[in-house]
């Protein structure tokens, strides 16, 4: 089995895809074979935007993935830009199909990056939430958090959810798109409470190492 990393965030649009692409480049630079997987993508009118970005880079970085198609990178797509539970009208998402897709991909890689949809407590169906897919995939979690006002609360809530379920995880503050007040408004708390925490303005190298240890 490849090393599996499940990339989640405090919310949608916080930087899961961007961080996943960065990590793929980083691991490929280390000589590792990378694949990416988006189990469920919503808001798909014609093309799955996230899955195509992941697939495009995967094909560039990993010659072993040449036989794969974008449909290997995303399993369920829905048109409504909503939680899967809503976009799929409450129907069940077959977990076996998700696991089979991950197994198919990891025949071609050393590291499989799995991008969730939205945040951790996004409902998938009656059987569970996005956070429940992490132990299903036996993955380590990466929580990407934002840097704007409110990021302390959002970060702590997501960390608590991961800790409550005893899910191994790392987290990183994404400085992109913040309101430039992070160092004054939120960092003093993180600096004291979590010395050495990861932030994107310091690069991804240490995070990438921690994720595969
Ligand atoms: P997701 O919904 O959590 O997957 O969020 P995305 O990764 O799609 O990020 C939302 C938007 O912010 C996209 O337009 C990204 O390209 C952009 N973005 C997020 N993080 C960064 C970053 O660190 N640098 C740059 N340049 N763009 C970023
Ligand atoms: Mg995304």
CSV table of C-alpha atoms and ligand atoms in Angstrom, one decimal:
chain,number,residue,atom,x,y,z
A,1,UNK,CA,0.0,0.0,0.0
A,2,UNK,CA,1.2,3.5,-0.8
A,3,UNK,CA,1.5,6.1,1.9
A,4,UNK,CA,-1.9,7.8,1.9
A,5,UNK,CA,-2.5,11.5,2.9
A,6,UNK,CA,-6.0,12.9,3.1
A,7,UNK,CA,-6.0,16.6,2.5
A,8,UNK,CA,-8.8,18.5,4.2
A,9,UNK,CA,-9.4,22.1,5.3
A,10,UNK,CA,-11.4,24.2,7.7
A,11,UNK,CA,-13.8,25.0,4.8
A,12,UNK,CA,-14.1,24.9,1.0
A,13,UNK,CA,-11.8,27.3,-0.9
A,14,UNK,CA,-9.1,27.3,1.7
A,15,UNK,CA,-6.4,25.7,-0.3
A,16,UNK,CA,-6.8,21.9,-0.4
A,17,UNK,CA,-6.2,21.6,-4.1
A,18,UNK,CA,-3.4,24.1,-4.2
A,19,UNK,CA,-1.6,22.5,-1.3
A,20,UNK,CA,-2.1,19.0,-2.8
A,21,UNK,CA,-0.5,20.1,-6.1
A,22,UNK,CA,2.4,21.7,-4.1
A,23,UNK,CA,3.0,18.5,-2.1
A,24,UNK,CA,2.9,16.4,-5.3
A,25,UNK,CA,5.6,18.6,-6.8
A,26,UNK,CA,7.6,18.3,-3.6
A,27,UNK,CA,7.5,14.5,-3.4
A,28,UNK,CA,8.2,14.1,-7.1
A,29,UNK,CA,11.3,16.2,-6.6
A,30,UNK,CA,12.4,13.7,-4.0
A,31,UNK,CA,12.1,11.0,-6.5
A,32,UNK,CA,8.8,9.6,-5.2
A,33,UNK,CA,6.0,8.5,-7.5
A,34,UNK,CA,2.8,10.4,-6.7
A,35,UNK,CA,-0.8,10.0,-7.5
A,36,UNK,CA,-3.8,12.0,-6.5
A,37,UNK,CA,-7.4,11.1,-5.9
A,38,UNK,CA,-10.6,13.1,-5.4
A,39,UNK,CA,-13.2,10.6,-4.2
A,40,UNK,CA,-16.2,13.0,-4.5
A,41,UNK,CA,-16.4,16.3,-6.4
A,42,UNK,CA,-19.5,18.5,-6.4
A,43,UNK,CA,-20.3,21.6,-8.5
A,44,UNK,CA,-19.3,19.7,-11.7
A,45,UNK,CA,-21.2,21.0,-14.6
A,46,UNK,CA,-19.0,19.6,-17.4
A,47,UNK,CA,-15.5,18.9,-16.2
A,48,UNK,CA,-14.4,18.1,-12.7
A,49,UNK,CA,-12.0,21.1,-12.1
A,50,UNK,CA,-10.2,19.7,-9.1
A,51,UNK,CA,-9.8,16.2,-10.5
A,52,UNK,CA,-8.5,17.6,-13.8
A,53,UNK,CA,-5.9,19.8,-12.1
A,54,UNK,CA,-4.8,16.8,-10.0
A,55,UNK,CA,-4.8,14.4,-13.0
A,56,UNK,CA,-2.8,16.9,-15.2
A,57,UNK,CA,0.0,17.3,-12.7
A,58,UNK,CA,0.0,13.6,-11.9
A,59,UNK,CA,0.5,12.8,-15.5
A,60,UNK,CA,3.4,15.3,-15.8
A,61,UNK,CA,5.2,14.1,-12.7
A,62,UNK,CA,4.6,10.4,-12.8
A,63,UNK,CA,5.3,8.4,-15.9
A,64,UNK,CA,4.0,5.3,-14.2
A,65,UNK,CA,0.5,6.9,-14.3
A,66,UNK,CA,0.4,7.2,-18.1
A,67,UNK,CA,-2.3,4.5,-18.5
A,68,UNK,CA,-4.6,6.3,-16.1
A,69,UNK,CA,-7.6,8.5,-17.1
A,70,UNK,CA,-9.2,11.4,-15.2
A,71,UNK,CA,-12.0,9.1,-14.3
A,72,UNK,CA,-9.5,7.1,-12.3
A,73,UNK,CA,-8.8,10.2,-10.2
A,74,UNK,CA,-12.5,11.1,-9.4
A,75,UNK,CA,-15.2,8.5,-8.6
A,76,UNK,CA,-18.4,10.5,-7.9
A,77,UNK,CA,-19.2,13.8,-9.4
A,78,UNK,CA,-22.4,15.9,-8.8
A,79,UNK,CA,-23.6,19.1,-10.5
A,80,UNK,CA,-24.9,20.9,-7.5
A,81,UNK,CA,-22.1,22.8,-5.7
A,82,UNK,CA,-23.1,21.4,-2.3
A,83,UNK,CA,-22.3,18.8,0.3
A,84,UNK,CA,-22.4,15.3,-1.3
A,85,UNK,CA,-25.4,14.4,0.9
A,86,UNK,CA,-27.4,17.2,-0.7
A,87,UNK,CA,-25.9,17.0,-4.2
A,88,UNK,CA,-26.6,13.3,-4.3
A,89,UNK,CA,-30.1,13.6,-2.8
A,90,UNK,CA,-29.3,11.5,0.3
A,91,UNK,CA,-28.3,8.4,-1.7
A,92,UNK,CA,-25.5,6.2,-0.5
A,93,UNK,CA,-22.0,6.6,-1.7
A,94,UNK,CA,-20.5,3.1,-2.1
A,95,UNK,CA,-17.4,3.0,0.0
A,96,UNK,CA,-16.1,-0.1,-1.8
A,97,UNK,CA,-15.9,2.0,-5.0
A,98,UNK,CA,-13.8,4.6,-3.2
A,99,UNK,CA,-11.5,2.0,-1.8
A,100,UNK,CA,-11.1,0.2,-5.2
A,101,UNK,CA,-10.2,3.4,-6.9
A,102,UNK,CA,-7.6,4.2,-4.3
A,103,UNK,CA,-6.1,0.7,-4.6
A,104,UNK,CA,-6.1,1.0,-8.4
A,105,UNK,CA,-4.2,4.3,-8.2
A,106,UNK,CA,-1.6,3.2,-5.7
A,107,UNK,CA,-0.4,0.4,-8.0
A,108,UNK,CA,1.2,3.4,-9.8
A,109,UNK,CA,2.6,5.4,-6.8
A,110,UNK,CA,4.5,5.6,-3.6
A,111,UNK,CA,2.4,8.4,-2.2
A,112,UNK,CA,-1.4,8.8,-2.8
A,113,UNK,CA,-2.8,12.3,-2.0
A,114,UNK,CA,-6.5,12.2,-1.4
A,115,UNK,CA,-8.4,15.5,-1.5
A,116,UNK,CA,-11.6,15.7,0.5
A,117,UNK,CA,-14.6,17.9,-0.4
A,118,UNK,CA,-15.2,21.0,1.8
A,119,UNK,CA,-14.3,20.5,5.5
A,120,UNK,CA,-14.4,17.6,7.9
A,121,UNK,CA,-18.0,17.7,8.9
A,122,UNK,CA,-19.4,17.9,5.4
A,123,UNK,CA,-22.1,15.1,5.3
A,124,UNK,CA,-21.4,12.5,2.6
A,125,UNK,CA,-24.6,10.4,3.1
A,126,UNK,CA,-26.5,8.8,6.0
A,127,UNK,CA,-23.5,6.6,6.6
A,128,UNK,CA,-21.1,9.3,7.5
A,129,UNK,CA,-19.2,12.6,7.1
A,130,UNK,CA,-16.1,13.5,5.2
A,131,UNK,CA,-14.0,12.9,8.3
A,132,UNK,CA,-15.1,9.3,8.4
A,133,UNK,CA,-13.4,8.7,5.0
A,134,UNK,CA,-10.0,9.3,6.6
A,135,UNK,CA,-9.9,6.1,8.7
A,136,UNK,CA,-11.7,4.3,5.8
A,137,UNK,CA,-8.7,5.1,3.6
A,138,UNK,CA,-6.3,4.4,6.5
A,139,UNK,CA,-4.8,7.8,5.7
A,140,UNK,CA,-3.0,10.4,7.6
A,141,UNK,CA,-4.8,13.7,7.6
A,142,UNK,CA,-3.5,17.1,6.5
A,143,UNK,CA,-5.7,20.0,7.7
A,144,UNK,CA,-5.2,23.2,5.7
A,145,UNK,CA,-6.4,26.3,7.7
A,146,UNK,CA,-7.0,29.9,6.6
A,147,UNK,CA,-5.2,32.9,8.0
A,148,UNK,CA,-8.0,35.5,8.3
A,149,UNK,CA,-9.8,36.6,11.4
A,150,UNK,CA,-11.6,33.6,12.9
A,151,UNK,CA,-8.8,31.1,11.9
A,152,UNK,CA,-8.1,30.3,15.6
A,153,UNK,CA,-11.6,29.1,16.2
A,154,UNK,CA,-11.9,27.3,12.9
A,155,UNK,CA,-8.5,25.6,13.4
A,156,UNK,CA,-9.2,24.4,16.9
A,157,UNK,CA,-12.7,23.0,16.0
A,158,UNK,CA,-11.2,21.0,13.2
A,159,UNK,CA,-8.3,19.8,15.3
A,160,UNK,CA,-10.7,18.8,18.1
A,161,UNK,CA,-12.7,16.7,15.6
A,162,UNK,CA,-9.5,14.9,14.4
A,163,UNK,CA,-8.3,14.4,18.0
A,164,UNK,CA,-11.7,13.1,19.2
A,165,UNK,CA,-11.5,10.4,16.5
A,166,UNK,CA,-7.8,9.7,17.1
A,167,UNK,CA,-6.9,10.5,13.5
A,168,UNK,CA,-3.2,11.1,13.0
A,169,UNK,CA,-2.8,14.5,11.4
A,170,UNK,CA,-0.6,17.5,10.6
A,171,UNK,CA,-1.9,21.0,9.9
A,172,UNK,CA,-0.7,24.1,8.1
A,173,UNK,CA,-1.9,27.7,8.0
A,174,UNK,CA,-2.3,28.9,4.4
A,175,UNK,CA,-1.2,32.5,4.4
A,176,UNK,CA,-2.6,33.0,0.8
A,177,UNK,CA,-5.8,34.9,0.6
A,178,UNK,CA,-5.6,36.0,4.3
A,179,UNK,CA,-6.2,39.7,5.2
A,180,UNK,CA,-2.5,40.3,6.1
A,181,UNK,CA,-3.3,40.6,9.7
A,182,UNK,CA,-2.3,37.0,10.7
A,183,UNK,CA,0.9,37.8,12.4
A,184,UNK,CA,-0.7,40.5,14.5
A,185,UNK,CA,-4.1,39.0,15.1
A,186,UNK,CA,-3.9,35.2,15.2
A,187,UNK,CA,-0.2,34.2,15.2
A,188,UNK,CA,0.5,35.2,18.8
A,189,UNK,CA,-1.9,32.5,20.0
A,190,UNK,CA,-0.6,29.8,17.6
A,191,UNK,CA,3.1,30.7,18.5
A,192,UNK,CA,2.5,30.1,22.1
A,193,UNK,CA,0.1,27.2,21.9
A,194,UNK,CA,1.7,25.3,19.0
A,195,UNK,CA,5.4,26.3,18.7
A,196,UNK,CA,6.8,25.2,15.4
A,197,UNK,CA,3.4,24.9,13.6
A,198,UNK,CA,3.6,24.8,9.9
A,199,UNK,CA,2.8,27.9,7.8
A,200,UNK,CA,2.9,28.1,4.0
A,201,UNK,CA,5.1,31.1,3.9
A,202,UNK,CA,7.9,28.9,5.4
A,203,UNK,CA,7.6,26.3,2.6
A,204,UNK,CA,6.3,22.8,2.6
A,205,UNK,CA,9.5,20.8,3.2
A,206,UNK,CA,9.1,20.2,6.9
A,207,UNK,CA,5.4,19.4,6.5
A,208,UNK,CA,6.0,17.0,3.6
A,209,UNK,CA,8.5,15.2,5.8
A,210,UNK,CA,6.2,15.0,8.8
A,211,UNK,CA,3.4,13.6,6.6
A,212,UNK,CA,5.3,10.6,5.5
A,213,UNK,CA,7.0,9.8,8.8
B,1,LIG,P1,-10.0,24.1,-2.0
B,1,LIG,O1,-11.4,24.4,-2.3
B,1,LIG,O2,-9.8,24.0,-0.5
B,1,LIG,O3,-9.4,23.0,-2.7
B,1,LIG,O4,-9.2,25.5,-2.3
B,1,LIG,P2,-8.2,25.8,-3.6
B,1,LIG,O5,-6.9,25.0,-3.4
B,1,LIG,O6,-8.9,25.6,-4.9
B,1,LIG,O7,-7.9,27.3,-3.3
B,1,LIG,C1,-8.9,28.3,-3.5
B,1,LIG,C2,-8.3,29.4,-4.4
B,1,LIG,O8,-7.2,30.0,-3.8
B,1,LIG,C3,-7.8,28.9,-5.8
B,1,LIG,O9,-8.0,29.8,-6.8
B,1,LIG,C4,-6.3,28.7,-5.5
B,1,LIG,O10,-5.5,28.8,-6.7
B,1,LIG,C5,-6.0,29.8,-4.6
B,1,LIG,N1,-5.0,29.5,-3.6
B,1,LIG,C6,-5.1,28.8,-2.5
B,1,LIG,N2,-3.9,28.7,-1.8
B,1,LIG,C7,-3.0,29.4,-2.6
B,1,LIG,C8,-1.6,29.7,-2.4
B,1,LIG,O11,-1.0,29.3,-1.4
B,1,LIG,N3,-1.0,30.4,-3.4
B,1,LIG,C9,-1.7,30.9,-4.5
B,1,LIG,N4,-1.1,31.6,-5.4
B,1,LIG,N5,-3.0,30.6,-4.7
B,1,LIG,C10,-3.7,29.9,-3.7
B,2,LIG,MG1,-10.3,21.7,-4.2
